[in-house]
Amino acid sequence: MAAGAVFMASLDADKTVATTCPYCGVGCGIVVRPESEGGADIHGDETHPANRGRLCSKGAALGETLGTTDRLLAPRIAGRNADWDESIDLVARRFCEAIDSYGRESVALYLSGQLLTEDYYVANKLMNGYVGTANIDTNSRLCMASSVAGHRRAFGTDTVPGVYEDLEQADLVVLVGSNLAWCHPVLFQRLAGAKQARPALRVVSIDPRRTATSDLADVNLRLAPGSDIALFGGLLCAVAEADAIDTEYVGSHVSGLADTLAAASSMTLNSVAEATGLSTDTLAGFYENWVKTERVVTVYSQGVNQAVNGTDTVNAIINCHLATGRIGRPGMGPFSVTGQPNAMGGREVGGLSTMLTCHLELENAVHRQAVQDFWASPAIADRPGLKAVDLFDACAEGRIKALWIMCTNPVVSMPEADKVIAAIKACPFVIVSEIADDTDTSVLADVVLPATGWGEKSGTVTNSERCISRQRPFREPLGAARHDWKIISDVASAMGWSSAFNYESPAEIFREFAALSGVAASNGADFDISGLATITDAEYDALQPVHWPLSECRNGGRFFADGDFYTPDRKARMIAVNCKPPPSQTSPVYPLRLNTGRVRDHWHTMTRTAKSPRLSRHIAEPFAEIHPSDAKKYGIDEADLVTVENVSGSIVVRALITDSTPVGSIFVPIHWTNHWSGSARVDALVQGLVDPISGQPASKASAVRVSRLNACWFGFVVSRFELRPQTNYWARALLPNGCWQAEIADTCVPPDWAALTRELTGIQSDNVAHMEDLERGTARVAITDGGQISAVLFAARHPVEVARSYVVEAFANDASAFDILAGRPSQSDFDPGPIVCSCLNVGANLIRAKIDELHLTELNPTMAATGAGRVCGSCQPEIKKLLAEPLQKAKA
Ligand code: SF4
């Protein structure tokens, strides 16, 4: 803990508060100093074991996301403001009516890996123990359900065996389907730091794409999409052929070896080469390296999980570690990293519809009885509930009569997202608990309930290495916002169960949960935090990050070094899997495979990160990465707008032509919503195919086609007023000082460019500077209002070629209309170029200029010369890419 930090809900601007980042599963500790204007000064917590003071660009910019605009401040019923009593009564009544009329399976909750453990626990207790249904699922189903299923099959329980230190202690780290540099940036920095300190640490990246992570890797295996399972089937064969099976460990602690080897036996070097597209030499080199390296960690995330065979691929990875006994010891083991800040907490409380609380099993009558006895509840769910995709299908079919969505935006994030809109509309009663006003989902709800957000909430989260950390409040709840655990408890009380839900504080909920984990452990579960069951409120406030298990006899550490697993025979199970990659969904009509994922500086559906101008400037509009040969085939030029479509939907995004994505695939980010772009909800195109074991959707394998959008003009607008374009294509982003920018395009030319600029910006001033070149088809407009340039528009027949960073800077600095409309710097000015370093606003052109001027070839001197990369370090892979440009040019 940083000096001077307090652990209580102090809202005193002179004090600092230690809390946890609300974004990814790394779970970094943060020290916050609240500012009197409502913002906050943010620093990494040097004492937190996950990050040791580091933060990535998203975490470092959290202070910019605390604004009150777009916050939901009061309950809303059918679009009108309401008070809490009326809202709670209505929700409780409609839930009770649905249960009375249609049964307990007619109601459902859809939650989020961003809820705190205490929120999650109360929701799960209400549904499993009081309503008596397991129809409670979470957006974590979309993220790592296949890892959960794989763990349970192999270990008998959902256990992550290792800790982050293993990545630093390993001699070989294999990253599978994981762009760690952008999706888990601080863990990536820890790995990069370890490799710098100990160059013998080798890193292999297995990914069809070249990503920011590739730069760190000694070897990049750009295999055919979906072929990971063949690669790991082949690895198991290579382990056996090299006589590297740890027969002693396997003999004592593992079952299923013979069947698993038999299932993988067809994975010869040649057949793996055929499946993956990698050469036999490359494969042999990787296999030899893996087999010979005792300390090996295999890290995997969405690239593995989000597939129709995600669970099998997880087990194919785990099989290799079990066969070699490389698990549970320092520097070795399979390691699933979670996407969300509390995906693990959700798993612990039973937030997935397939699990009972505390890693107990719904299918186990003894477990169910133990939980029901502990809760003294009137019921207990006795079978798995609906998984996310099935849940929304059930809504569409009229089987769900009341649905409560908390802290997530399924209209953007679920597969076949347009179908999800129809499903929500078909459900007779929908409640959304949200912090943001008018999300794509909440506009469809009958009741919208204002929840507290990060900085207001108090509770715990668990990160990817089983470390429980406190999220602490440092500001008052905005408006009438309430904590999620309180809202759920109020509804449960109104449904008649007040004595079981009369919680006064998150500490009280946590103690109950910790006590229940002791019951779970006595019934054979791995999850045990019973050592915290009696902590006082003050101890809860002061709770330091702590790894589970935490009981009288265990205190953190790794699992399974002793070879004791949670199966009936206490042995781990190797699982015989089909090592053939699943068939492609592509067809002559939809010939491209759609891969989806994250960008560096945005988070999920951007309700928070889009409030930060510096984060928005890194990548300001949605895009599709397209390989040059596919671009040529489909007549697409750089910066064209493209329609990406299939039977499920259609989006329009910017073309980014790059060989980073393989031939036959395109990559589109998941973040953009209807709030930020006209038509870029990529999950509308993701087909509803799921892994049959985990129910996790295959979000990286849908078939699509791509075509150039025949826009007849393109525009770039900067305004001091909010932009809400209605053009055929638009994508907007917030700039510093409340300014906005938007990329726009349309299929018919407006009769009057000045009138269009007024319409876009809402500025009515007649003080307009207007330049038009009819021959070249360009127009430039500046509107002055109150003596200040208030908006500028650049329009052209082709994608607008202006130096955007220069225009934005010139606009912000009140340059003359002449200078701004020039669209690029004069000789005495400098265009910083696209933003690379969000922390210090350093552009690519500046970094290139310094590389050129100082003949830089190394990262550290470049960071010293430009400042870029020195604060959070998230942009270091991009700086390295710029450093490689002169070399690539020379080669060309
Ligand atoms: Fe937050 Fe970044 Fe740390 Fe993830 S890596 S927890 S986003 S600061």
Tab-separated table of N, CA and C and ligand atoms in Angstrom, residues 21-30 51 54-60 62 183-187 603 874, ligand 1:
chain	number	residue	atom	x	y	z
A	21	CYS	N	-8.366	-1.714	-10.312
A	21	CYS	CA	-8.803	-1.289	-11.650
A	21	CYS	C	-10.069	-2.056	-12.053
A	22	PRO	N	-11.019	-1.376	-12.696
A	22	PRO	CA	-12.268	-2.048	-13.075
A	22	PRO	C	-12.248	-2.669	-14.457
A	23	TYR	N	-11.101	-2.734	-15.103
A	23	TYR	CA	-11.097	-3.252	-16.478
A	23	TYR	C	-10.707	-4.725	-16.528
A	24	CYS	N	-9.479	-5.041	-16.889
A	24	CYS	CA	-9.227	-6.433	-17.290
A	24	CYS	C	-8.902	-7.350	-16.102
A	25	GLY	N	-8.730	-8.624	-16.430
A	25	GLY	CA	-8.518	-9.645	-15.410
A	25	GLY	C	-7.155	-9.636	-14.762
A	26	VAL	N	-6.249	-8.738	-15.188
A	26	VAL	CA	-4.964	-8.645	-14.480
A	26	VAL	C	-5.221	-8.192	-13.042
A	27	GLY	N	-6.188	-7.255	-12.881
A	27	GLY	CA	-6.578	-6.848	-11.523
A	27	GLY	C	-5.564	-5.972	-10.835
A	28	CYS	N	-5.144	-4.901	-11.505
A	28	CYS	CA	-4.095	-4.039	-10.942
A	28	CYS	C	-4.605	-3.202	-9.767
A	29	GLY	N	-3.737	-3.036	-8.786
A	29	GLY	CA	-4.032	-2.148	-7.669
A	29	GLY	C	-3.789	-0.700	-8.072
A	30	ILE	N	-4.657	0.176	-7.581
A	30	ILE	CA	-4.592	1.594	-7.939
A	30	ILE	C	-4.660	2.418	-6.667
A	51	ASN	N	0.461	-5.793	-10.053
A	51	ASN	CA	1.050	-4.790	-10.960
A	51	ASN	C	2.261	-4.072	-10.391
A	54	ARG	N	2.648	-0.611	-11.708
A	54	ARG	CA	2.392	-0.324	-13.126
A	54	ARG	C	0.896	-0.145	-13.385
A	55	LEU	N	0.573	0.618	-14.413
A	55	LEU	CA	-0.788	0.654	-14.945
A	55	LEU	C	-0.679	0.721	-16.456
A	56	CYS	N	-1.685	0.259	-17.154
A	56	CYS	CA	-1.684	0.432	-18.611
A	56	CYS	C	-2.424	1.716	-18.953
A	57	SER	N	-2.537	2.000	-20.243
A	57	SER	CA	-3.158	3.258	-20.665
A	57	SER	C	-4.592	3.370	-20.160
A	58	LYS	N	-5.338	2.286	-20.164
A	58	LYS	CA	-6.736	2.364	-19.717
A	58	LYS	C	-6.801	2.670	-18.223
A	59	GLY	N	-6.021	1.938	-17.450
A	59	GLY	CA	-6.032	2.179	-16.004
A	59	GLY	C	-5.571	3.584	-15.670
A	60	ALA	N	-4.517	4.035	-16.362
A	60	ALA	CA	-3.965	5.354	-16.061
A	60	ALA	C	-4.942	6.470	-16.396
A	62	LEU	N	-8.197	6.395	-15.955
A	62	LEU	CA	-9.483	6.246	-15.242
A	62	LEU	C	-10.025	7.569	-14.713
A	183	CYS	N	-4.578	-6.805	-24.355
A	183	CYS	CA	-5.724	-7.267	-23.560
A	183	CYS	C	-5.379	-7.466	-22.079
A	184	HIS	N	-4.117	-7.713	-21.773
A	184	HIS	CA	-3.664	-7.843	-20.379
A	184	HIS	C	-2.332	-7.105	-20.274
A	185	PRO	N	-2.346	-5.786	-20.509
A	185	PRO	CA	-1.092	-5.070	-20.759
A	185	PRO	C	-0.072	-5.137	-19.619
A	186	VAL	N	-0.522	-5.089	-18.399
A	186	VAL	CA	0.462	-5.068	-17.310
A	186	VAL	C	1.094	-6.447	-17.132
A	187	LEU	N	0.327	-7.485	-17.345
A	187	LEU	CA	0.920	-8.827	-17.296
A	187	LEU	C	1.933	-8.971	-18.432
A	603	TRP	N	-12.508	-0.375	-23.862
A	603	TRP	CA	-12.957	-1.473	-23.033
A	603	TRP	C	-14.411	-1.789	-23.375
A	874	SER	N	2.143	0.960	-22.350
A	874	SER	CA	1.271	0.173	-23.231
A	874	SER	C	1.626	0.330	-24.701
B	1	SF4	FE1	-6.466	-2.160	-15.533
B	1	SF4	FE2	-4.620	-2.160	-17.443
B	1	SF4	FE3	-4.146	-3.361	-15.112
B	1	SF4	FE4	-5.857	-4.422	-16.845
B	1	SF4	S1	-3.643	-4.165	-17.140
B	1	SF4	S2	-6.174	-4.199	-14.640
B	1	SF4	S3	-6.779	-2.596	-17.727
B	1	SF4	S4	-4.445	-1.167	-15.430
